[in-house]
Amino acid sequence: MEEKKPLISVVIPGWNEEKTIARTLSSLSHQKTSFPFEVIFVDNNCTDNTVKIAESFRGTIQNLEIICEKKQGIGAARNAGFKAAQSEIIASTDSDTILPEDWLAKIYNTFQENPQAIGLVGTYIFEGKSRLFNLGTKIIMISADLFHRIIAGSFAFRGLNFAIKKEAWEKAGGFNPKISALEDVDLSLRAKKLGKIIYLPKLEIKTTYRRFEGRFFQQLKKRMRVYFYRVILRNTKKYTEWEQIR
């Protein structure tokens, strides 16, 4: 019997993620959906056991594809995964997230209820942090999202928790493979011209705290600086890369 075409493709880029990739893929294997979906893991030159761990999920995730992108960088890696996607809807996350079991169902239902929308974006909390801490960071996050909505005219994509129609991604020109800092926001600035991006604060996932460990405010400052140059000044040459942390 011929397998049904997946209705959602999930793209996960990874570079040396052996400590976290299993939990991400495990959370995808427990999705409660009534429709087929595929998972595309993009090996962005891993040198550890990441790919081997991903391969071990072929038995629990029915449609799992592992591809390789030699050009280093999150923009290039996401592009490779999105190009390989078979579905009309592509969901994006990272290799250090834990996705709730209704994540894909909420994404699919939102598009069904809003056929004119071209994309949607959710939020995240930090794994292992207190409820109070996550409440404070989420208030900051939502405030920043609303600020962006005011100055840009649309909500911005968030690489670890967003979805877009593949046709819109193609028409927008895909991700910029030359950058890894705000490559998701950069895409949304082009995609917003094609239709509405829905904001779903309750589409919440968990992620690790590794980029902020011991330097929360320093990282906030860095992100504000990158945002200022890349979004407000539209400077495509400054602050194009994040630091590599694993």
Short mmCIF file of C-alpha atoms in Angstrom, two decimals:
data_model
loop_
_atom_site.label_atom_id
_atom_site.label_comp_id
_atom_site.label_asym_id
_atom_site.label_seq_id
_atom_site.Cartn_x
_atom_site.Cartn_y
_atom_site.Cartn_z
CA MET A 1 0.00 0.00 0.00
CA GLU A 2 1.33 3.42 -0.95
CA GLU A 3 2.15 5.62 2.03
CA LYS A 4 0.22 8.85 2.38
CA LYS A 5 2.09 12.08 1.80
CA PRO A 6 2.99 13.77 5.11
CA LEU A 7 0.89 16.82 5.93
CA ILE A 8 3.66 18.47 7.98
CA SER A 9 7.43 18.30 7.62
CA VAL A 10 9.49 18.99 10.75
CA VAL A 11 12.99 20.34 10.07
CA ILE A 12 15.70 20.06 12.74
CA PRO A 13 19.23 21.30 12.04
CA GLY A 14 22.02 19.96 14.19
CA TRP A 15 25.71 20.41 14.85
CA ASN A 16 27.21 18.17 17.58
CA GLU A 17 24.00 17.74 19.56
CA GLU A 18 24.62 14.33 21.11
CA LYS A 19 23.60 15.58 24.57
CA THR A 20 20.14 16.76 23.56
CA ILE A 21 18.97 15.35 20.21
CA ALA A 22 17.49 12.16 21.70
CA ARG A 23 15.00 14.10 23.82
CA THR A 24 13.94 16.21 20.86
CA LEU A 25 13.35 13.21 18.62
CA SER A 26 11.68 11.30 21.46
CA SER A 27 9.18 14.13 21.91
CA LEU A 28 8.40 13.98 18.19
CA SER A 29 7.88 10.22 18.38
CA HIS A 30 5.15 10.82 20.97
CA GLN A 31 3.13 13.35 18.97
CA LYS A 32 -0.61 12.71 19.11
CA THR A 33 -1.70 13.24 15.52
CA SER A 34 -4.27 11.72 13.21
CA PHE A 35 -2.20 12.57 10.13
CA PRO A 36 1.19 11.50 8.78
CA PHE A 37 4.21 13.76 9.25
CA GLU A 38 7.88 13.54 8.44
CA VAL A 39 11.00 14.58 10.35
CA ILE A 40 14.07 15.84 8.50
CA PHE A 41 17.25 16.02 10.55
CA VAL A 42 20.01 18.08 8.93
CA ASP A 43 23.50 16.95 9.82
CA ASN A 44 25.53 20.18 9.65
CA ASN A 45 28.95 18.49 9.84
CA CYS A 46 28.53 16.70 13.16
CA THR A 47 31.70 15.10 14.50
CA ASP A 48 30.22 13.42 17.58
CA ASN A 49 27.49 10.78 18.00
CA THR A 50 24.58 13.02 16.96
CA VAL A 51 23.87 11.28 13.65
CA LYS A 52 24.18 7.82 15.19
CA ILE A 53 21.63 8.79 17.86
CA ALA A 54 19.30 10.23 15.24
CA GLU A 55 19.58 7.04 13.19
CA SER A 56 18.41 5.04 16.22
CA PHE A 57 14.97 6.70 15.96
CA ARG A 58 14.17 5.24 12.54
CA GLY A 59 12.12 2.57 14.27
CA THR A 60 10.05 4.97 16.37
CA ILE A 61 9.56 7.85 13.92
CA GLN A 62 7.92 6.41 10.81
CA ASN A 63 9.12 9.05 8.36
CA LEU A 64 12.60 10.11 9.45
CA GLU A 65 15.08 11.42 6.91
CA ILE A 66 18.66 12.39 7.71
CA ILE A 67 20.42 14.64 5.23
CA CYS A 68 23.79 16.38 5.26
CA GLU A 69 24.55 20.05 4.65
CA LYS A 70 28.26 20.74 4.23
CA LYS A 71 28.00 24.54 4.35
CA GLN A 72 28.34 25.39 8.02
CA GLY A 73 25.70 27.61 9.55
CA ILE A 74 22.10 27.55 10.73
CA GLY A 75 20.80 29.46 7.71
CA ALA A 76 22.30 26.97 5.26
CA ALA A 77 21.22 23.99 7.38
CA ARG A 78 17.62 25.14 7.68
CA ASN A 79 17.53 25.83 3.94
CA ALA A 80 18.64 22.28 3.16
CA GLY A 81 15.94 20.81 5.37
CA PHE A 82 13.20 23.04 4.01
CA LYS A 83 14.18 22.21 0.43
CA ALA A 84 13.92 18.49 1.20
CA ALA A 85 10.48 18.84 2.83
CA GLN A 86 7.63 17.05 1.04
CA SER A 87 4.77 18.74 2.88
CA GLU A 88 2.86 21.93 2.21
CA ILE A 89 3.45 22.96 5.84
CA ILE A 90 6.96 23.02 7.33
CA ALA A 91 7.51 23.24 11.08
CA SER A 92 10.87 24.35 12.44
CA THR A 93 12.57 23.50 15.71
CA ASP A 94 16.07 22.98 17.12
CA SER A 95 18.04 20.00 18.40
CA ASP A 96 17.77 20.94 22.06
CA THR A 97 14.00 21.28 22.42
CA ILE A 98 11.26 19.20 23.99
CA LEU A 99 7.97 19.46 22.12
CA PRO A 100 4.57 18.90 23.77
CA GLU A 101 2.63 15.94 22.41
CA ASP A 102 0.02 18.21 20.78
CA TRP A 103 2.57 20.51 19.08
CA LEU A 104 1.98 19.28 15.54
CA ALA A 105 -1.77 18.99 16.02
CA LYS A 106 -1.98 22.63 17.14
CA ILE A 107 0.09 23.77 14.16
CA TYR A 108 -2.03 21.83 11.68
CA ASN A 109 -5.36 22.93 13.22
CA THR A 110 -4.28 26.57 13.24
CA PHE A 111 -3.58 26.49 9.51
CA GLN A 112 -6.89 24.73 8.89
CA GLU A 113 -8.76 27.40 10.83
CA ASN A 114 -6.80 30.23 9.15
CA PRO A 115 -6.34 29.22 5.50
CA GLN A 116 -5.11 32.68 4.49
CA ALA A 117 -2.23 32.61 6.99
CA ILE A 118 1.24 31.89 5.61
CA GLY A 119 2.91 31.15 8.93
CA LEU A 120 2.70 30.99 12.69
CA VAL A 121 5.05 31.35 15.63
CA GLY A 122 5.00 30.18 19.24
CA THR A 123 7.00 30.75 22.41
CA TYR A 124 9.31 28.76 24.68
CA ILE A 125 10.32 28.27 28.28
CA PHE A 126 13.60 27.03 29.70
CA GLU A 127 13.91 23.43 30.84
CA GLY A 128 14.91 23.08 34.49
CA LYS A 129 14.13 26.67 35.47
CA SER A 130 11.57 27.69 38.08
CA ARG A 131 8.03 28.68 37.17
CA LEU A 132 8.73 32.22 38.40
CA PHE A 133 11.88 32.53 36.29
CA ASN A 134 10.09 31.29 33.19
CA LEU A 135 7.17 33.61 33.85
CA GLY A 136 9.56 36.58 33.92
CA THR A 137 11.40 35.54 30.76
CA LYS A 138 8.14 34.89 28.94
CA ILE A 139 6.87 38.37 29.82
CA ILE A 140 10.09 39.78 28.34
CA MET A 141 9.67 37.58 25.27
CA ILE A 142 6.06 38.53 24.60
CA SER A 143 6.87 42.21 25.14
CA ALA A 144 9.68 41.94 22.59
CA ASP A 145 7.37 40.14 20.16
CA LEU A 146 4.76 42.89 20.44
CA PHE A 147 7.46 45.55 19.98
CA HIS A 148 8.57 43.83 16.78
CA ARG A 149 4.95 43.66 15.63
CA ILE A 150 4.67 47.43 16.05
CA ILE A 151 7.85 48.39 14.22
CA ALA A 152 7.83 45.68 11.53
CA GLY A 153 4.11 45.32 10.91
CA SER A 154 4.10 41.59 11.58
CA PHE A 155 5.28 39.03 14.10
CA ALA A 156 8.71 37.46 13.64
CA PHE A 157 9.50 33.79 13.21
CA ARG A 158 11.38 32.02 15.98
CA GLY A 159 13.60 29.23 14.63
CA LEU A 160 12.92 26.75 17.41
CA ASN A 161 9.11 27.09 17.24
CA PHE A 162 7.48 28.25 14.04
CA ALA A 163 5.79 26.93 10.91
CA ILE A 164 5.34 28.25 7.40
CA LYS A 165 3.68 27.11 4.20
CA LYS A 166 6.36 25.83 1.85
CA GLU A 167 5.04 27.93 -1.02
CA ALA A 168 5.45 31.09 1.08
CA TRP A 169 8.96 30.04 2.14
CA GLU A 170 9.93 29.58 -1.50
CA LYS A 171 8.40 32.87 -2.63
CA ALA A 172 10.14 34.71 0.21
CA GLY A 173 13.51 33.39 -0.98
CA GLY A 174 14.18 30.96 1.86
CA PHE A 175 16.73 31.54 4.64
CA ASN A 176 19.81 33.63 4.04
CA PRO A 177 22.61 31.01 4.07
CA LYS A 178 25.21 33.68 4.85
CA ILE A 179 23.90 34.41 8.37
CA SER A 180 23.18 32.50 11.54
CA ALA A 181 22.09 35.46 13.69
CA LEU A 182 18.37 36.18 13.32
CA GLU A 183 18.07 34.11 10.15
CA ASP A 184 14.51 33.35 11.30
CA VAL A 185 13.59 37.01 11.79
CA ASP A 186 15.19 37.86 8.46
CA LEU A 187 12.93 35.33 6.74
CA SER A 188 9.82 36.72 8.43
CA LEU A 189 10.59 40.26 7.23
CA ARG A 190 10.33 38.98 3.66
CA ALA A 191 7.52 36.48 4.21
CA LYS A 192 5.20 39.01 5.90
CA LYS A 193 4.60 40.59 2.50
CA LEU A 194 2.90 37.38 1.38
CA GLY A 195 0.32 37.07 4.16
CA LYS A 196 -0.43 36.95 7.87
CA ILE A 197 1.88 35.41 10.48
CA ILE A 198 -0.23 34.20 13.41
CA TYR A 199 1.08 34.65 16.95
CA LEU A 200 0.41 31.77 19.36
CA PRO A 201 1.85 32.46 22.84
CA LYS A 202 0.26 29.22 24.09
CA LEU A 203 2.13 27.15 21.49
CA GLU A 204 4.88 26.67 24.04
CA ILE A 205 7.89 24.36 23.92
CA LYS A 206 10.86 23.74 26.21
CA THR A 207 14.49 24.41 25.35
CA THR A 208 17.83 24.26 27.13
CA TYR A 209 19.35 27.21 28.96
CA ARG A 210 22.87 26.65 27.59
CA ARG A 211 23.22 29.94 25.71
CA PHE A 212 22.20 31.93 28.78
CA GLU A 213 23.96 29.96 31.51
CA GLY A 214 25.77 32.42 33.78
CA ARG A 215 25.21 35.35 31.44
CA PHE A 216 21.51 36.02 31.01
CA PHE A 217 21.73 39.80 30.82
CA GLN A 218 24.86 39.71 28.65
CA GLN A 219 22.97 37.58 26.14
CA LEU A 220 19.96 39.89 26.23
CA LYS A 221 22.27 42.80 25.50
CA LYS A 222 23.89 40.90 22.62
CA ARG A 223 20.51 40.03 21.11
CA MET A 224 19.32 43.62 21.36
CA ARG A 225 22.48 44.80 19.59
CA VAL A 226 22.10 42.25 16.78
CA TYR A 227 18.41 43.13 16.44
CA PHE A 228 19.21 46.84 16.23
CA TYR A 229 21.69 46.39 13.40
CA ARG A 230 19.91 43.68 11.44
CA VAL A 231 16.25 44.69 11.82
CA ILE A 232 16.15 48.42 12.50
CA LEU A 233 19.22 49.53 10.52
CA ARG A 234 18.90 46.63 8.02
CA ASN A 235 22.67 46.22 8.09
CA THR A 236 23.38 42.82 6.51
CA LYS A 237 27.13 42.89 7.15
CA LYS A 238 27.41 43.37 10.93
CA TYR A 239 26.71 40.72 13.56
CA THR A 240 25.81 37.89 11.20
CA GLU A 241 26.90 35.03 13.47
CA TRP A 242 26.07 33.75 16.94
CA GLU A 243 28.79 32.13 19.01
CA GLN A 244 28.99 28.32 18.82
CA ILE A 245 27.88 26.76 22.09
CA ARG A 246 27.41 23.05 22.77
#
